[in-house]
mmCIF file of C-alpha atoms and ligand atoms in Angstrom:
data_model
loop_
_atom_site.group_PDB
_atom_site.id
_atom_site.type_symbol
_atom_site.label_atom_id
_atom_site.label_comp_id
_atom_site.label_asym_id
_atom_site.label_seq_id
_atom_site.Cartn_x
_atom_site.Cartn_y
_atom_site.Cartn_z
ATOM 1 C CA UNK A 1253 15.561 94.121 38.490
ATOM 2 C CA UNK A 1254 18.225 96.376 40.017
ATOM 3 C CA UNK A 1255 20.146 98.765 38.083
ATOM 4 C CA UNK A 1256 22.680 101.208 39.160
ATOM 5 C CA UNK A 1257 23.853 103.353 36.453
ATOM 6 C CA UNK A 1258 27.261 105.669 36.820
ATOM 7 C CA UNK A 1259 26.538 105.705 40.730
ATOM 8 C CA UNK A 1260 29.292 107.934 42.760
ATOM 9 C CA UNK A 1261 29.522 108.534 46.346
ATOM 10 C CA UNK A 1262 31.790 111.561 46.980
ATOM 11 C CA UNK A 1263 31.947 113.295 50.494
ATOM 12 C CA UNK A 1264 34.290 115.404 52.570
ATOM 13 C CA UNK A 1265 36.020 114.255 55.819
ATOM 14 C CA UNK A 1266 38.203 116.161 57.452
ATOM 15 C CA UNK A 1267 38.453 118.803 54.798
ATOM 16 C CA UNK A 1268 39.115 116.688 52.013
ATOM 17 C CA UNK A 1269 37.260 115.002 48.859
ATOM 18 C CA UNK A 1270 36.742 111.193 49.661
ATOM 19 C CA UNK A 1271 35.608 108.750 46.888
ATOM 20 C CA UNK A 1272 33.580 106.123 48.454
ATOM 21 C CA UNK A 1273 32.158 104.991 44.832
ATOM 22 C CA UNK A 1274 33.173 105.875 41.161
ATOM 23 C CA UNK A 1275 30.772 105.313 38.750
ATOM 24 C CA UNK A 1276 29.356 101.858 39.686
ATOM 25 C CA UNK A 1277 27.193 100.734 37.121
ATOM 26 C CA UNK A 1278 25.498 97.000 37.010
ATOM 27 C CA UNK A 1279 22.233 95.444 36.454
ATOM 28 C CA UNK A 1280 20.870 92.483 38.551
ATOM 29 C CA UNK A 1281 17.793 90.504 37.546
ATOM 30 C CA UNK A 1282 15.371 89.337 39.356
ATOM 31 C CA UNK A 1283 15.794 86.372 41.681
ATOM 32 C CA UNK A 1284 19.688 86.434 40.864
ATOM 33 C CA UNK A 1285 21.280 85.703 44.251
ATOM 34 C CA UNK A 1286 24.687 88.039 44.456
ATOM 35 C CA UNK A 1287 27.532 88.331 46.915
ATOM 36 C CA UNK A 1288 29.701 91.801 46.918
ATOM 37 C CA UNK A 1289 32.894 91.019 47.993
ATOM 38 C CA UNK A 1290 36.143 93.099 48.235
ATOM 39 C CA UNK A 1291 38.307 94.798 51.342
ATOM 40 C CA UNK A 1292 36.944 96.713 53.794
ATOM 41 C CA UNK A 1293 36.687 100.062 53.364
ATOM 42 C CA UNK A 1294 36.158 98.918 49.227
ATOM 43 C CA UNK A 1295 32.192 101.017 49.472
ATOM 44 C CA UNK A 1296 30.328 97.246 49.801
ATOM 45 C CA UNK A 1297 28.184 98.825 52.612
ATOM 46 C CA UNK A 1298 27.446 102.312 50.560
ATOM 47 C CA UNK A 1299 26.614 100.363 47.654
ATOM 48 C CA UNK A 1300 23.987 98.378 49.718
ATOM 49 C CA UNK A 1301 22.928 101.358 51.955
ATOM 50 C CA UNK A 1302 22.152 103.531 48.382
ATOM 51 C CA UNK A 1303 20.314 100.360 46.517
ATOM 52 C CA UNK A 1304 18.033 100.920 49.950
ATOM 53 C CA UNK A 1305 17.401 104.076 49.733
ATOM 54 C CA UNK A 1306 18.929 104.582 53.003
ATOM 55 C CA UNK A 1307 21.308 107.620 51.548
ATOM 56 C CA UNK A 1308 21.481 109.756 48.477
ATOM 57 C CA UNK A 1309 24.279 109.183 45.487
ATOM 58 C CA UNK A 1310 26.293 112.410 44.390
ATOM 59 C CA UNK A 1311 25.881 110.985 40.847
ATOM 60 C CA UNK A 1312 24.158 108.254 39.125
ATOM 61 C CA UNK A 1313 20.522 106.419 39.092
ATOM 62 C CA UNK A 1314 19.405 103.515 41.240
ATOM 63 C CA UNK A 1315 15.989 101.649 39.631
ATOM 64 C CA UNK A 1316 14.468 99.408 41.115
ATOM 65 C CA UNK A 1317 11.502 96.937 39.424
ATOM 66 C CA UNK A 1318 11.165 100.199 37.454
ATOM 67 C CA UNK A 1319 11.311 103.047 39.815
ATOM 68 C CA UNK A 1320 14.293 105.308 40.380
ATOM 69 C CA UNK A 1321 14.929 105.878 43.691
ATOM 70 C CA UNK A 1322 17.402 108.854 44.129
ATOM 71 C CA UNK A 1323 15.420 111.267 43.407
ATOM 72 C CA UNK A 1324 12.492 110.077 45.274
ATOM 73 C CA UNK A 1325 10.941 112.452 48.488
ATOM 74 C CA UNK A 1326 12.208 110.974 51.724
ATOM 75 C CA UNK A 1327 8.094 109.808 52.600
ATOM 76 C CA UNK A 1328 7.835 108.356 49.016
ATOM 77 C CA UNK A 1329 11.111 106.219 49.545
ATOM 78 C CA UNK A 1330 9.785 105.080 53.068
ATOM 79 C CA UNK A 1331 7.029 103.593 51.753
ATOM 80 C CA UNK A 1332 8.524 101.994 48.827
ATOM 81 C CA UNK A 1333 11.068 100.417 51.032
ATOM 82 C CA UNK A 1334 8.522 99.256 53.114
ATOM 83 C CA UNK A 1335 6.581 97.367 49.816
ATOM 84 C CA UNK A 1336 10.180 96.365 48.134
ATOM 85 C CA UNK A 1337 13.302 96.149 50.247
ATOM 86 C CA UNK A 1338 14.128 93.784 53.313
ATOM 87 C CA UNK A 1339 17.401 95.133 54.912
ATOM 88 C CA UNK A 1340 19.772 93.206 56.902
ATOM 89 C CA UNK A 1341 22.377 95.246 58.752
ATOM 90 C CA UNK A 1342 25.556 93.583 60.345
ATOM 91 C CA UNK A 1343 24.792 94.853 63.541
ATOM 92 C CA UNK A 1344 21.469 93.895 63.615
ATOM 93 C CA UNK A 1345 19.729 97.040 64.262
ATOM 94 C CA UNK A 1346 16.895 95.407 66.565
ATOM 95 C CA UNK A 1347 14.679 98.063 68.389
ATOM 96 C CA UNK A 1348 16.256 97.272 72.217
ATOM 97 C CA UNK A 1349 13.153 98.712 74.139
ATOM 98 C CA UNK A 1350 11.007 96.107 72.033
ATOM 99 C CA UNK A 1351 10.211 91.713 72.059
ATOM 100 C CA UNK A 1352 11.645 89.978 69.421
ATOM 101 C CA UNK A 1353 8.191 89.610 68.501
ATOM 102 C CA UNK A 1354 7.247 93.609 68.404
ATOM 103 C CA UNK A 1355 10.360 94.190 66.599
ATOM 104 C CA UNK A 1356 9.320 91.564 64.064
ATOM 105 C CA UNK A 1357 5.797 93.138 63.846
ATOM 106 C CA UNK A 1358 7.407 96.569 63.096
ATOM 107 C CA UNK A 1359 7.216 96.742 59.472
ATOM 108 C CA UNK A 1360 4.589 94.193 58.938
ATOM 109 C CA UNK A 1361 2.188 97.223 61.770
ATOM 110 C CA UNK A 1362 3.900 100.116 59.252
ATOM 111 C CA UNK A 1363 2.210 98.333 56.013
ATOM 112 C CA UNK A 1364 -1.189 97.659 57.624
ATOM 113 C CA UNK A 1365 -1.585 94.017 57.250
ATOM 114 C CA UNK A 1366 -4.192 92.697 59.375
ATOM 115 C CA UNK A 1367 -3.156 89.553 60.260
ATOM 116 C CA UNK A 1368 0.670 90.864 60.702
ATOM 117 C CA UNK A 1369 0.553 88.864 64.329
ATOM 118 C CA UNK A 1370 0.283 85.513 63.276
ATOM 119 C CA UNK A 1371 2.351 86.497 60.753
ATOM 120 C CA UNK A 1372 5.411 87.396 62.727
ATOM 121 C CA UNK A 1373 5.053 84.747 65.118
ATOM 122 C CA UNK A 1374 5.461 82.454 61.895
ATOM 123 C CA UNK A 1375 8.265 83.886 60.856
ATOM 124 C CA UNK A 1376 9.689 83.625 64.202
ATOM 125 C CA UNK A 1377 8.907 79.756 64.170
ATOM 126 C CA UNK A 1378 10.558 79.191 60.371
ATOM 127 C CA UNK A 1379 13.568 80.929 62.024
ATOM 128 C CA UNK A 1380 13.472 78.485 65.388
ATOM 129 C CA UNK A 1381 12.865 81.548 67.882
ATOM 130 C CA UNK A 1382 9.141 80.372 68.676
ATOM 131 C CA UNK A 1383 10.443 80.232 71.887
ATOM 132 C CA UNK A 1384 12.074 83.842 72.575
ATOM 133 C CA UNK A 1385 8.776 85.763 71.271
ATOM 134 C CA UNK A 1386 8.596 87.849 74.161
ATOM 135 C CA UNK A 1387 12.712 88.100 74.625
ATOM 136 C CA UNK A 1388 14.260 91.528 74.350
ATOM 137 C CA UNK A 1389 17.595 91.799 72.282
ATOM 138 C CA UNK A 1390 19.861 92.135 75.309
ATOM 139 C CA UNK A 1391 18.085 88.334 76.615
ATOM 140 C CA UNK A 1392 19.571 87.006 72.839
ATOM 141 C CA UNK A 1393 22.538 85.826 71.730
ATOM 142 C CA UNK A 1394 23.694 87.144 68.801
ATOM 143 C CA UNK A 1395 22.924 84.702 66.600
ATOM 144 C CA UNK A 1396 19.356 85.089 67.752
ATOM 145 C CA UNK A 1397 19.194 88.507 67.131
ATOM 146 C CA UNK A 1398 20.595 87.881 63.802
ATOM 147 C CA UNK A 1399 17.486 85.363 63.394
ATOM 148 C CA UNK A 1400 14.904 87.859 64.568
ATOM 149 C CA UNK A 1401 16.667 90.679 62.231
ATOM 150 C CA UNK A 1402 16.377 88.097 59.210
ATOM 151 C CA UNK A 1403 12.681 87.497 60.210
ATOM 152 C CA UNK A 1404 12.058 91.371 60.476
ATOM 153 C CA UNK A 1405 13.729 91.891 57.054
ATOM 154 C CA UNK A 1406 11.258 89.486 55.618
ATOM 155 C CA UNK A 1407 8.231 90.368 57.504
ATOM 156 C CA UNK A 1408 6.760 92.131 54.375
ATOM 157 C CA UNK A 1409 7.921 89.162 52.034
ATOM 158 C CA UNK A 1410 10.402 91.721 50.024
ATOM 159 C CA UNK A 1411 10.612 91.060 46.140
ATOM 160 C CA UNK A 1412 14.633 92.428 47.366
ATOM 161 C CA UNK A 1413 16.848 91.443 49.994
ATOM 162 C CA UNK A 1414 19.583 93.556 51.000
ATOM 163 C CA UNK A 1415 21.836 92.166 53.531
ATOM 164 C CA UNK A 1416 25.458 93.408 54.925
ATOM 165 C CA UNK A 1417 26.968 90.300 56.222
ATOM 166 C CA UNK A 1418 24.461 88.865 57.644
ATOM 167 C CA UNK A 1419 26.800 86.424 59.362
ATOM 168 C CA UNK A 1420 29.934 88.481 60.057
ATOM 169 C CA UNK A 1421 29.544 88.105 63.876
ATOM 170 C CA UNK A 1422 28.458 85.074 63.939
ATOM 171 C CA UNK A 1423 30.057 81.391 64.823
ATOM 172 C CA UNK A 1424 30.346 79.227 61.422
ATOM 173 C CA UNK A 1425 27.667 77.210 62.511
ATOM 174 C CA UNK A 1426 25.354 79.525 62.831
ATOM 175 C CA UNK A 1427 26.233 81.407 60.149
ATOM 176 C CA UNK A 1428 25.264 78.440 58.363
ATOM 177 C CA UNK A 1429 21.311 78.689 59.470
ATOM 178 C CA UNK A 1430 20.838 82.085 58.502
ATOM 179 C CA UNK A 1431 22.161 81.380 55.486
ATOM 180 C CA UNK A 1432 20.186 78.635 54.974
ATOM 181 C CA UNK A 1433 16.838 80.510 56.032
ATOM 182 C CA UNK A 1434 17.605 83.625 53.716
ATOM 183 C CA UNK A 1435 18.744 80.833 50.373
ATOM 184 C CA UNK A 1436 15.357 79.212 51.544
ATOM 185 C CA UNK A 1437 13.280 82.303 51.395
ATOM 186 C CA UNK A 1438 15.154 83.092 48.339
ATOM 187 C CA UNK A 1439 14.068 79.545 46.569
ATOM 188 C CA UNK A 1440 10.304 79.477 48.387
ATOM 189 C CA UNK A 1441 9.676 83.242 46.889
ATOM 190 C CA UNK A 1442 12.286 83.774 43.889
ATOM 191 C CA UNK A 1443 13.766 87.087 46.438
ATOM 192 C CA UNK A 1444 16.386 89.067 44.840
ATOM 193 C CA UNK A 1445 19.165 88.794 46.779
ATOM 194 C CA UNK A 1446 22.012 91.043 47.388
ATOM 195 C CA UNK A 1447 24.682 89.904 50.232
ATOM 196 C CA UNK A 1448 28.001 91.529 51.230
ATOM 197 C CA UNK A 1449 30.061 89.119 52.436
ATOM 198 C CA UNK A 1450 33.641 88.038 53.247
ATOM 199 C CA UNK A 1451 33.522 84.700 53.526
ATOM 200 C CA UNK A 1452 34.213 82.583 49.995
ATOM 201 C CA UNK A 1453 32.576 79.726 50.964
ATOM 202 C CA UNK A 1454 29.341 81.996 51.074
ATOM 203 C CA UNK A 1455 30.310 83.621 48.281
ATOM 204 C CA UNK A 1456 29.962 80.399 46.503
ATOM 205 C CA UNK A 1457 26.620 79.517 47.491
ATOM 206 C CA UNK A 1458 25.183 82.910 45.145
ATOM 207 C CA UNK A 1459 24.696 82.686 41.375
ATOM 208 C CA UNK A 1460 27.133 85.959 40.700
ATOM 209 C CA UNK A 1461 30.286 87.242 42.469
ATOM 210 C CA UNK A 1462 30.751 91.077 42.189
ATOM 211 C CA UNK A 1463 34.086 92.269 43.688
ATOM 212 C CA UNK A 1464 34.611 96.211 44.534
ATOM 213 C CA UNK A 1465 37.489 97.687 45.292
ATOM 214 C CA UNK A 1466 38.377 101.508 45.927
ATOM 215 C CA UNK A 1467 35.382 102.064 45.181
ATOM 216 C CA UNK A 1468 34.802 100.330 41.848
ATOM 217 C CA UNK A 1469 34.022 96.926 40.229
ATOM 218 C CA UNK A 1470 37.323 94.981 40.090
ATOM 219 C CA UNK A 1471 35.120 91.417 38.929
ATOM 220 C CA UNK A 1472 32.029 90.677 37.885
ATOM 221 C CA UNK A 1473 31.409 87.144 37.637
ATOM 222 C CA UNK A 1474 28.722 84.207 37.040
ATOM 223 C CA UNK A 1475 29.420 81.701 38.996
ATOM 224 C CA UNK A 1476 29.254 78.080 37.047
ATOM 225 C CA UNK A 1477 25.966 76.606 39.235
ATOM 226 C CA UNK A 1478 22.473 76.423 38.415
ATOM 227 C CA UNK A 1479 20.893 76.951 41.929
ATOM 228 C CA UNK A 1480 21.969 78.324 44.681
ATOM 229 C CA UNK A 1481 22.430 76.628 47.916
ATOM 230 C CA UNK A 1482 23.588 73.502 45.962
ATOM 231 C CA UNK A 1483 27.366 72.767 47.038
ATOM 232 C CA UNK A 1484 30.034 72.215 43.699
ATOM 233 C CA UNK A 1485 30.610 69.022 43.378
HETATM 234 N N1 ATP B 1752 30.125 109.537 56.089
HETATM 235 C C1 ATP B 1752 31.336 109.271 55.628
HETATM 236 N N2 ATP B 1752 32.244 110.255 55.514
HETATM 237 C C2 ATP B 1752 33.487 109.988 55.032
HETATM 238 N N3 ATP B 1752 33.900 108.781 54.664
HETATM 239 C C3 ATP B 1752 33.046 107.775 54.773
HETATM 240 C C4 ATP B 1752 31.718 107.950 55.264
HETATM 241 N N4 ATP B 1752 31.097 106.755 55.232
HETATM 242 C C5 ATP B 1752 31.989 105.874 54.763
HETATM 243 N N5 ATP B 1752 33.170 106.482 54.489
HETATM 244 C C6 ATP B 1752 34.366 105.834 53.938
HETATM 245 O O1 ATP B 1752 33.990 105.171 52.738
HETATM 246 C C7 ATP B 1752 34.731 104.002 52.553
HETATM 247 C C8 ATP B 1752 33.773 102.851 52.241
HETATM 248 O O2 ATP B 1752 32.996 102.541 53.367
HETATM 249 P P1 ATP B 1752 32.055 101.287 53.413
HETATM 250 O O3 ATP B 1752 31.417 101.252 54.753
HETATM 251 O O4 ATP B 1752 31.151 101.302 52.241
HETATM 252 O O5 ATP B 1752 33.111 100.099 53.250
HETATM 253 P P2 ATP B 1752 32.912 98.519 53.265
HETATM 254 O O6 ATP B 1752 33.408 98.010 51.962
HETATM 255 O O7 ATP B 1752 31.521 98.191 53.652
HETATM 256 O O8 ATP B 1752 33.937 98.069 54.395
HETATM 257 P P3 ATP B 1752 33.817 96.931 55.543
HETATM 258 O O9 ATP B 1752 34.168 95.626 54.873
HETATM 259 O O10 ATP B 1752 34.862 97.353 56.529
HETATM 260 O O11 ATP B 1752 32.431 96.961 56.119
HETATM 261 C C9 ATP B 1752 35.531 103.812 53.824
HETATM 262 O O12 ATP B 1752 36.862 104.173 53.542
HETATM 263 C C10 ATP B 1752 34.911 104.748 54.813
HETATM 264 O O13 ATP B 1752 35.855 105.247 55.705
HETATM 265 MG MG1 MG B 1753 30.661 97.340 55.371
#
């Protein structure tokens, strides 16, 4: 389970006070499926980036399966990132001097599993790169990249899933597969999934809708559908 209690983001740019968040809180079970929707510059990204770990909250807790995570030591939150959290950024993030295959390898090398090769070159295969293994991001298209950064993010089979549009830059149809692969891994291994998106029509494939705007929750709302990745009929 996720929970982020009173969570606020407050910084200073260009001398003055910026709300990013204001006192977020919301609890997300395990293996719910969620999309965050709402304007950009609405704090969707923050929100995702601090459920990571990847930055500190001015205010508020963030627990995750029963650890809270803000006020963990910057080593200590590596490595439970490592065990917990897959992250998908929009702009991939792939290492450029490294394969698609070494940059799948990364985190599964980081938590010392032994047969992380075979491994990544599965997860490579579910995603239909088998053939780029030894391709370096600039020799991908984006959608590939976006395939080997959804691999990478569930190298280490992540109870969580934490990914910023995962198909923002990417053609419909394509869009379409990685959705498809991350609702699959969500279904084959019950992965909590968090997804900033957009698009309504992805939206529509989670179990909950949570809206932000300025910062806050504007909706919160349970979409009427039993399992996701089933289209309303
Ligand atoms: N380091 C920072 N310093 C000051 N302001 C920041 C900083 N990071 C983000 N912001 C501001 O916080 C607000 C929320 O940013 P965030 O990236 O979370 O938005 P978002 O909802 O993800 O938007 P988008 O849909 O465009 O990706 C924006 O107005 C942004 O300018
Ligand atoms: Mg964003």
């Amino acid at each position: 389970m996720i929970a982020v209690q009173h969570l606020s983001m407050r910084l200073t740019a260009a001398g003055r006070p910026v709300t990013i968040l204001d006192d977020v809180t919301l609890e997300i079970p395990s293996k719910q499926t969620v999309a965050v929707m709402g304007p950009s510059g609405s704090g969707k990204s923050t929100l995702l980036g601090l459920m990571a770990g990847l930055d500190r909250p001015t205010a508020g807790a963030i627990t995750l399966d029963g650890t809270e995570i803000t006020s963990l030591s910057e080593s200590r939150m590596a490595k439970f990132r490592r065990a917990k959290i897959g992250y998908i950024f929009q702009s991939f993030h792939l290492i450029p001097t490294l394969t698609a295959l070494e940059n799948v390898l990364v985190p599964l090398e980081l938590s010392g599993n032994a047969a992380a090769k075979d491994q990544a070159i599965e997860l490579l295969q579910t995603v239909g790169l088998g053939n780029r293994l030894d391709h370096y991001p600039v020799q991908l298209s984006g959608g590939e990249q976006q395939r080997v950064a959804v691999a990478r993010a569930f190298a280490c089979r992540p109870p969580i899933l934490l990914a910023d549009e995962p198909t923002g830059n990417l053609d419909s149809q394509t869009g379409h597969r990685i959705m498809d692969l991350v609702l699959a891994l969500h279904r084959d291994y019950g992965t909590t999934l968090v997804l900033v998106t957009h698009d309504r029509a992805i939206a529509s494939l989670m179990h909950r809708v949570i809206a932000l705007r300025d910062g806050r929750i504007e909706s919160d709302e349970i979409l009427p559908r039993t399992e996701p990745g089933e289209s309303a009929s």
